[in-house]
Short mmCIF file of C-alpha atoms and ligand atoms in Angstrom, two decimals:
data_model
loop_
_atom_site.label_atom_id
_atom_site.label_comp_id
_atom_site.label_asym_id
_atom_site.label_seq_id
_atom_site.Cartn_x
_atom_site.Cartn_y
_atom_site.Cartn_z
CA MET A 57 -58.22 -33.30 24.12
CA ILE A 58 -62.06 -33.48 23.58
CA ILE A 59 -64.80 -33.60 26.35
CA THR A 60 -68.31 -34.14 24.86
CA ILE A 61 -71.45 -33.34 26.77
CA ASP A 62 -74.73 -34.49 25.14
CA GLY A 63 -78.39 -34.76 26.31
CA PRO A 64 -81.90 -33.45 25.84
CA ALA A 65 -83.03 -29.84 25.71
CA GLY A 66 -82.85 -27.95 29.11
CA ALA A 67 -80.62 -30.39 30.92
CA GLY A 68 -78.10 -27.57 31.50
CA LYS A 69 -75.57 -28.66 28.84
CA SER A 70 -74.54 -25.19 27.67
CA THR A 71 -73.95 -23.49 31.05
CA THR A 72 -72.23 -26.61 32.36
CA ALA A 73 -70.07 -26.89 29.30
CA LYS A 74 -69.08 -23.33 29.46
CA GLY A 75 -68.28 -23.59 33.18
CA LEU A 76 -66.28 -26.76 32.71
CA ALA A 77 -64.39 -25.32 29.78
CA GLN A 78 -63.53 -22.37 31.85
CA ARG A 79 -62.35 -24.42 34.82
CA LEU A 80 -59.98 -26.58 32.71
CA GLY A 81 -58.85 -23.82 30.34
CA PHE A 82 -60.42 -25.42 27.43
CA GLU A 83 -62.42 -23.93 24.63
CA PHE A 84 -66.19 -24.38 24.31
CA LEU A 85 -68.34 -25.34 21.45
CA ASP A 86 -72.21 -25.11 21.49
CA THR A 87 -73.23 -27.19 18.46
CA GLY A 88 -76.97 -26.39 19.01
CA SER A 89 -76.36 -22.83 18.02
CA MET A 90 -75.13 -24.14 14.59
CA TYR A 91 -78.31 -26.04 13.81
CA ARG A 92 -80.23 -23.03 15.20
CA ALA A 93 -78.29 -20.77 12.64
CA VAL A 94 -79.18 -23.11 9.77
CA ALA A 95 -82.81 -22.82 10.63
CA TRP A 96 -82.50 -19.11 10.94
CA ALA A 97 -80.84 -18.76 7.60
CA ALA A 98 -83.49 -20.93 5.91
CA LEU A 99 -86.36 -19.06 7.51
CA SER A 100 -84.84 -15.82 6.57
CA ARG A 101 -84.64 -16.92 2.99
CA GLY A 102 -88.35 -17.94 3.09
CA LEU A 103 -87.61 -21.64 2.67
CA LYS A 104 -89.80 -24.35 4.07
CA LEU A 105 -87.85 -26.16 6.72
CA GLN A 106 -88.89 -29.49 5.24
CA ASP A 107 -87.33 -28.59 1.97
CA GLU A 108 -84.41 -30.97 2.19
CA VAL A 109 -82.57 -29.76 -0.91
CA GLY A 110 -82.84 -26.09 -0.32
CA VAL A 111 -82.09 -26.33 3.38
CA GLY A 112 -79.23 -28.66 2.65
CA ALA A 113 -77.72 -26.17 0.17
CA VAL A 114 -78.09 -23.38 2.80
CA ALA A 115 -76.10 -25.42 5.28
CA THR A 116 -73.44 -26.46 2.98
CA GLY A 117 -72.68 -22.98 1.74
CA MET A 118 -73.05 -21.33 5.32
CA MET A 119 -70.22 -19.26 6.84
CA LEU A 120 -70.30 -19.51 10.55
CA GLU A 121 -67.97 -17.46 12.74
CA TRP A 122 -67.73 -16.99 16.50
CA ARG A 123 -66.33 -13.55 17.47
CA GLY A 124 -66.07 -13.64 21.20
CA THR A 125 -69.61 -14.70 22.55
CA GLN A 126 -71.32 -13.53 19.27
CA LEU A 127 -72.30 -15.83 16.54
CA PHE A 128 -72.13 -14.64 13.01
CA CYS A 129 -73.93 -16.31 10.10
CA ASN A 130 -72.82 -15.11 6.68
CA ASP A 131 -71.68 -11.99 8.49
CA THR A 132 -74.92 -11.23 10.29
CA ASP A 133 -74.85 -11.41 14.14
CA VAL A 134 -77.57 -13.97 14.87
CA THR A 135 -76.84 -14.52 18.56
CA THR A 136 -80.19 -13.19 19.82
CA ASP A 137 -82.39 -14.31 16.90
CA ILE A 138 -81.47 -17.98 17.02
CA ARG A 139 -82.97 -18.17 20.55
CA GLN A 140 -86.53 -17.27 19.31
CA PRO A 141 -88.87 -20.15 19.95
CA GLU A 142 -89.59 -20.68 16.04
CA VAL A 143 -85.91 -21.11 15.50
CA SER A 144 -85.63 -23.52 18.48
CA ALA A 145 -88.39 -25.83 17.04
CA GLY A 146 -87.06 -25.29 13.46
CA ALA A 147 -83.50 -26.32 14.62
CA SER A 148 -84.71 -29.84 15.47
CA VAL A 149 -86.51 -30.06 11.95
CA VAL A 150 -83.47 -29.12 10.02
CA ALA A 151 -81.25 -31.29 12.27
CA ALA A 152 -82.98 -34.33 10.75
CA ASN A 153 -81.73 -33.33 7.25
CA PRO A 154 -78.68 -35.51 6.23
CA GLU A 155 -77.06 -32.76 4.24
CA VAL A 156 -77.31 -30.37 7.20
CA ARG A 157 -75.77 -32.79 9.48
CA LYS A 158 -72.90 -33.65 7.08
CA ALA A 159 -72.11 -30.01 6.88
CA MET A 160 -72.35 -29.27 10.60
CA VAL A 161 -70.32 -32.35 11.53
CA ARG A 162 -67.61 -31.27 9.20
CA LEU A 163 -67.43 -27.88 10.59
CA GLN A 164 -67.47 -29.16 14.25
CA ARG A 165 -64.39 -31.53 13.48
CA GLU A 166 -62.63 -28.67 11.91
CA ALA A 167 -63.33 -26.49 14.94
CA ALA A 168 -61.96 -29.05 17.40
CA MET A 169 -58.88 -29.96 15.39
CA GLY A 170 -55.77 -29.76 17.48
CA ARG A 171 -57.61 -28.07 20.46
CA ASN A 172 -58.57 -28.70 23.93
CA ILE A 173 -62.35 -28.37 23.76
CA VAL A 174 -65.58 -29.07 25.58
CA THR A 175 -68.24 -29.60 22.92
CA GLU A 176 -71.90 -29.96 23.77
CA GLY A 177 -74.96 -31.21 21.53
CA ARG A 178 -76.84 -34.35 20.87
CA ASP A 179 -74.40 -36.48 18.94
CA GLN A 180 -70.99 -35.26 20.12
CA GLY A 181 -69.95 -38.45 21.94
CA SER A 182 -71.93 -40.93 19.82
CA VAL A 183 -71.12 -39.86 16.22
CA VAL A 184 -68.98 -36.67 15.83
CA PHE A 185 -66.16 -37.45 18.32
CA PRO A 186 -66.48 -41.18 19.08
CA ASP A 187 -62.85 -41.22 20.37
CA ALA A 188 -63.25 -38.26 22.74
CA GLU A 189 -61.21 -38.74 26.00
CA CYS A 190 -64.25 -37.89 28.13
CA LYS A 191 -67.92 -38.11 27.52
CA PHE A 192 -70.90 -37.03 29.61
CA TYR A 193 -74.64 -37.44 29.07
CA LEU A 194 -76.70 -34.98 30.93
CA THR A 195 -80.33 -35.53 31.97
CA ALA A 196 -82.87 -33.89 34.30
CA ASP A 197 -86.58 -34.51 34.82
CA PRO A 198 -88.69 -32.71 32.11
CA THR A 199 -90.33 -30.30 34.52
CA LYS A 200 -87.04 -29.28 35.78
CA ARG A 201 -85.87 -28.68 32.28
CA ALA A 202 -88.89 -26.78 31.42
CA GLU A 203 -88.40 -24.57 34.29
CA ARG A 204 -84.83 -23.82 33.40
CA ARG A 205 -85.75 -23.01 29.76
CA LEU A 206 -88.65 -20.76 31.01
CA ARG A 207 -86.16 -18.76 33.14
CA GLU A 208 -83.78 -18.48 30.05
CA LEU A 209 -86.59 -17.25 27.83
CA GLU A 210 -87.56 -14.81 30.48
CA GLU A 211 -84.11 -13.46 30.84
CA ARG A 212 -83.86 -13.02 27.09
CA GLY A 213 -87.23 -11.04 27.02
CA HIS A 214 -89.36 -13.91 25.56
CA PRO A 215 -91.74 -14.80 28.36
CA SER A 216 -93.79 -17.98 28.03
CA THR A 217 -95.64 -20.35 30.24
CA LEU A 218 -94.44 -23.64 31.86
CA ASP A 219 -97.05 -25.64 29.99
CA ARG A 220 -96.05 -24.29 26.71
CA VAL A 221 -92.30 -24.79 27.27
CA LEU A 222 -92.88 -28.33 28.53
CA ALA A 223 -94.92 -29.14 25.43
CA GLU A 224 -92.17 -27.60 23.26
CA ILE A 225 -89.47 -29.76 25.09
CA TYR A 226 -91.54 -32.95 24.60
CA ASP A 227 -91.81 -32.17 20.90
CA ARG A 228 -88.22 -31.42 20.42
CA ASP A 229 -87.00 -34.37 22.44
CA HIS A 230 -89.27 -36.67 20.33
CA ARG A 231 -87.97 -35.33 17.10
CA ASP A 232 -84.24 -35.53 18.33
CA LYS A 233 -84.66 -39.14 19.63
CA THR A 234 -86.56 -40.60 16.73
CA ARG A 235 -84.85 -39.12 13.78
CA ALA A 236 -83.28 -41.68 11.33
CA ILE A 237 -79.80 -39.94 11.40
CA SER A 238 -77.71 -39.32 14.54
CA PRO A 239 -80.67 -39.45 16.92
CA LEU A 240 -80.09 -38.41 20.60
CA VAL A 241 -78.63 -41.33 22.37
CA LYS A 242 -76.23 -41.76 25.22
CA ALA A 243 -72.96 -43.09 24.01
CA THR A 244 -72.23 -46.40 25.66
CA ASP A 245 -69.00 -45.13 27.19
CA ALA A 246 -70.58 -41.73 28.40
CA ILE A 247 -70.98 -41.02 32.09
CA GLU A 248 -74.75 -40.15 32.78
CA VAL A 249 -75.23 -37.24 35.33
CA ASP A 250 -78.77 -36.41 36.33
CA THR A 251 -78.79 -32.62 37.14
CA SER A 252 -82.31 -32.47 38.74
CA GLY A 253 -82.00 -30.96 42.21
CA TYR A 254 -78.44 -29.64 41.73
CA SER A 255 -77.14 -26.13 41.21
CA GLN A 256 -75.29 -25.23 38.03
CA GLY A 257 -72.23 -24.83 40.34
CA GLU A 258 -72.53 -28.28 41.74
CA VAL A 259 -73.07 -29.85 38.35
CA VAL A 260 -69.80 -28.18 37.09
CA ASP A 261 -67.95 -29.31 40.25
CA ARG A 262 -69.10 -32.85 39.64
CA LEU A 263 -68.10 -32.92 36.02
CA GLU A 264 -64.73 -31.14 36.74
CA GLU A 265 -63.83 -33.79 39.33
CA ILE A 266 -64.63 -36.61 36.96
CA ALA A 267 -62.82 -34.91 34.10
CA ARG A 268 -59.72 -34.21 36.00
CA GLU A 269 -59.70 -37.81 37.09
CA VAL A 270 -60.25 -39.35 33.64
CA LEU A 271 -57.97 -36.87 31.75
CA LYS A 272 -55.40 -36.49 34.71
CA VAL A 273 -55.56 -32.81 34.03
CA ARG A 274 -54.06 -31.00 36.86
O1 C5P B 525 -78.99 -27.59 22.21
P1 C5P B 525 -79.96 -26.57 21.45
O2 C5P B 525 -81.33 -26.51 22.15
O3 C5P B 525 -79.41 -25.14 21.15
O4 C5P B 525 -80.14 -27.30 20.02
C1 C5P B 525 -81.13 -27.01 19.19
C2 C5P B 525 -81.44 -28.22 18.27
O5 C5P B 525 -80.45 -28.54 17.46
C3 C5P B 525 -81.89 -29.49 19.01
O6 C5P B 525 -83.23 -29.61 19.40
C4 C5P B 525 -81.45 -30.57 18.07
O7 C5P B 525 -82.51 -30.94 17.25
C5 C5P B 525 -80.25 -30.00 17.21
N1 C5P B 525 -78.96 -30.49 17.57
C6 C5P B 525 -78.59 -31.64 17.10
N2 C5P B 525 -77.33 -32.09 17.25
C7 C5P B 525 -76.37 -31.34 18.00
C8 C5P B 525 -76.86 -30.29 18.72
C9 C5P B 525 -78.14 -29.73 18.40
O8 C5P B 525 -79.35 -32.37 16.32
N3 C5P B 525 -75.23 -31.72 18.18
#
């Protein structure tokens, strides 16, 4: 069974997906970290992120492996490095590269095969798993999203300012929504949930209630 959660940066997808997966006893896939790993691998090879052929080859040959909560890219633990601001911005650049998307979509479908999984990203319900049993689209107003991101960055030891994070979020949303291939859109059959003003726990409660009803998971 597949549950997809898509939406813009900072809408609370990761924490919600993790919480929902735990409540339902499903696995959890954070597909944003895969695009981040591609950007990280390209930057660490000194490639320009706009180099479509070079970055496409990096993605196609990339080994990604989750060991518990840690993500390894070609045997290097990249869990912390992929959260750096330049990798966040770079991820949305490489995510517009068709070869990168082809490679990541293949890995995502392989990862989900035969499993009960909650997968989150931008295109999970619209493109990667069009037949998913239950689809969500999370939104929140931009300031709330920026506040959330700012808190995350601070917790990870990368302090910033609200204005800067808000500008980065607008930039990333614009790139994600206007790219030619698999832009961020709400799948027509996705249930939209606005998370502004709700705690993480309340959002997970709401999604769990809907998912159990739709999937009849007891
Ligand atoms: O969700 P997260 O902020 O980690 O995603 C980083 C970037 O990866 C996004 O801004 C987006 O450009 C890209 N992405 C994507 N498709 C996905 C997941 C993430 O294009 N399914």
